Coordinates of C-alpha atoms in Angstrom, one line a residue:
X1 CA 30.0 -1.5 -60.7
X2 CA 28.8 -0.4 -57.3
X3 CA 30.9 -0.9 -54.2
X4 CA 28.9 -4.0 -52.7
X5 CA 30.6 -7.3 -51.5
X6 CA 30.4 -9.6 -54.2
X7 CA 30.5 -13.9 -53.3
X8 CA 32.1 -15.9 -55.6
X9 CA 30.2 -19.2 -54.4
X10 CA 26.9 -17.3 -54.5
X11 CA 28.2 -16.1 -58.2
X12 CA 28.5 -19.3 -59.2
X13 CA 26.0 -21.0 -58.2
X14 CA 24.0 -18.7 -60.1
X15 CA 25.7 -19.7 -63.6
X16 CA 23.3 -23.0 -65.1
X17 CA 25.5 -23.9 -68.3
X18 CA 29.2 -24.2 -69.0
X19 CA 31.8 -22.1 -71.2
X20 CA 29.3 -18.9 -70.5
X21 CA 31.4 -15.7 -68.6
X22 CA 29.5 -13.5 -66.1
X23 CA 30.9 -10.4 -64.6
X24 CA 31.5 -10.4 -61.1
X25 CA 32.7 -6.6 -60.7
X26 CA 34.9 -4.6 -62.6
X27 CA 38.2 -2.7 -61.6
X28 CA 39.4 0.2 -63.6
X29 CA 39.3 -1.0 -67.0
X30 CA 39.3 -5.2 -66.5
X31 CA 36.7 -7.3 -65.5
X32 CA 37.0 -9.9 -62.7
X33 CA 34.9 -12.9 -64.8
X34 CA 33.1 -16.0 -62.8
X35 CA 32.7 -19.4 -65.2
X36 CA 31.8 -22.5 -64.9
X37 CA 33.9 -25.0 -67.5
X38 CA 33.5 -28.5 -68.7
X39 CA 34.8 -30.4 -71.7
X40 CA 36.8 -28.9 -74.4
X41 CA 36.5 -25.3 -75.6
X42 CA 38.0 -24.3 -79.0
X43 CA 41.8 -23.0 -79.9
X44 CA 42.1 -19.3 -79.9
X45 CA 44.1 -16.3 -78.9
X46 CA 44.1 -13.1 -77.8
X47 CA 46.1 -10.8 -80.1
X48 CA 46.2 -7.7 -78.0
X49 CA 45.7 -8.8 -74.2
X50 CA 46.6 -11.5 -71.3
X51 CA 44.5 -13.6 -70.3
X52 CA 44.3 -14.7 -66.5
X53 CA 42.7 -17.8 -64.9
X54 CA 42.5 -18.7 -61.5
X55 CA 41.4 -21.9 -60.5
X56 CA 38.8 -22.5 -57.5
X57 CA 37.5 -25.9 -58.2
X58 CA 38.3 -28.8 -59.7
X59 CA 41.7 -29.2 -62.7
X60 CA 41.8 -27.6 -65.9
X61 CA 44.6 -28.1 -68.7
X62 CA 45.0 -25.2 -70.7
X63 CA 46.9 -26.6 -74.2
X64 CA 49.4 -24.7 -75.6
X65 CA 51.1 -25.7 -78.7
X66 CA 54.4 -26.6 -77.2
X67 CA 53.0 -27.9 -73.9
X68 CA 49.6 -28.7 -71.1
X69 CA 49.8 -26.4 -68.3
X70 CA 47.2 -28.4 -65.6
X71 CA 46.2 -26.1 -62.7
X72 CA 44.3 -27.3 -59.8
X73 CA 42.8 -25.5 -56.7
X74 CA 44.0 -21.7 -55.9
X75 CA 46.7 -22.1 -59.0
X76 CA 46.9 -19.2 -61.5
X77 CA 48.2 -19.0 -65.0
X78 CA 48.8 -16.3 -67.4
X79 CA 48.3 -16.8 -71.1
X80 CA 50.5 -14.0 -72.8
X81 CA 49.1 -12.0 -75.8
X82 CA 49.3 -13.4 -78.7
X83 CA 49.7 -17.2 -77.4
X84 CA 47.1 -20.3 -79.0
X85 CA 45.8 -21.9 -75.9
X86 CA 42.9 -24.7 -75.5
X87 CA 41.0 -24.5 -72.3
X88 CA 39.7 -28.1 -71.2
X89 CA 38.4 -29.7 -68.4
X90 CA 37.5 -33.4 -68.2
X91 CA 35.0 -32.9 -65.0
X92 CA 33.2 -29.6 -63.8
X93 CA 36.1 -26.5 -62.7
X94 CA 35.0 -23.5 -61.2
X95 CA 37.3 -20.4 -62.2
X96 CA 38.0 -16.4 -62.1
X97 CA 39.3 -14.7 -65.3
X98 CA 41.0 -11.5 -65.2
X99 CA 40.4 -9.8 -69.0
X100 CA 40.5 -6.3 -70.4
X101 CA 36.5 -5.0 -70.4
X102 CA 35.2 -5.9 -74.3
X103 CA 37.2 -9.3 -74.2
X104 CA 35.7 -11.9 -76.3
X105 CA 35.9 -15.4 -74.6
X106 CA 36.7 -17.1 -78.2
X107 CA 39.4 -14.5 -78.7
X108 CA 39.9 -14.5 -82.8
X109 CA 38.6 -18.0 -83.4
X110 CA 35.0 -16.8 -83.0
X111 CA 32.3 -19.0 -83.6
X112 CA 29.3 -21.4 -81.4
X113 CA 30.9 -21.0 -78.3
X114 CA 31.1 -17.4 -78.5
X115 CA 29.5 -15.9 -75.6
X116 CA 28.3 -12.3 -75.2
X117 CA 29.6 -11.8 -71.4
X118 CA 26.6 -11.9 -69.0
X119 CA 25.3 -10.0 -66.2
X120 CA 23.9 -11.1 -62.7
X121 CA 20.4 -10.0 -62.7
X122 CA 20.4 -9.2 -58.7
X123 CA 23.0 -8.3 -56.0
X124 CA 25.3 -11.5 -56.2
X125 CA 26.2 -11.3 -52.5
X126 CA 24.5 -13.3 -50.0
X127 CA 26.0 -14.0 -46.4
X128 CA 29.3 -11.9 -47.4
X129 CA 27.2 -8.4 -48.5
X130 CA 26.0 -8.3 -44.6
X131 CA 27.8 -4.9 -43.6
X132 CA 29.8 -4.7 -40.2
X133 CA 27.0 -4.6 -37.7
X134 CA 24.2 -5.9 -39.0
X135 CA 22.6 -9.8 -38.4

């Protein structure tokens, strides 16, 4: 990853279809994912890694087996290894995940909604790339 400013709005706004992970930037050996979610994805896990989501927009419930954990705006929630979740949101949520670089988004459950982990084509920047100095 280079060292340019990346915008998460700009990111974002970028991304046309739900449940699909791009790659903001990468730091050591995690990626920092942007993704747009609606509906109700599929029950998986993660055998060997965390997974982190941070909410920007909107309310997601992520089902676990023994409970709903609903996060809103600027909330964060760690799914532990090993743990069956169910993302799901009933109207559009804009969110950050924090995975291990190679993590598949369906975990071991596989299948449609698996999602090879995409790339932004150009700089995703815009009004935040500007570097001290220039207009």
């Amino acid at each position: 990853m280079s060292d340019d400013v990346r915008n998460v709005q700009d990111a974002l706004s970028q991304i046309a279809g739900y449940w699909q992970p791009h790659r903001l930037t990468s730091i050591n050996d995690y990626d920092v994912k942007v993704v747009k979610l609606q509906g109700k994805f599929v029950w998986h896990m993660h055998p060997d890694t965390d997974e982190l989501f941070m909410v920007l927009r909107g309310e997601l419930t992520i089902q676990l087996r023994d409970r709903d954990v609903v996060l809103g705006p600027n909330d964060v929630f760690v799914v532990p290894k090993g743990v069956e979740h169910c993302p799901m949101a009933d109207d559009e949520v804009h969110a950050l995940l924090f995975e291990p670089q190679g993590t598949v988004n369906t975990g071991d459950a596989g299948g449609e909604r698996t999602s090879v982990l995409r790339e932004f084509s150009q700089q995703t920047a815009g009004a935040g790339s500007r570097r001290r100095g220039e207009n």
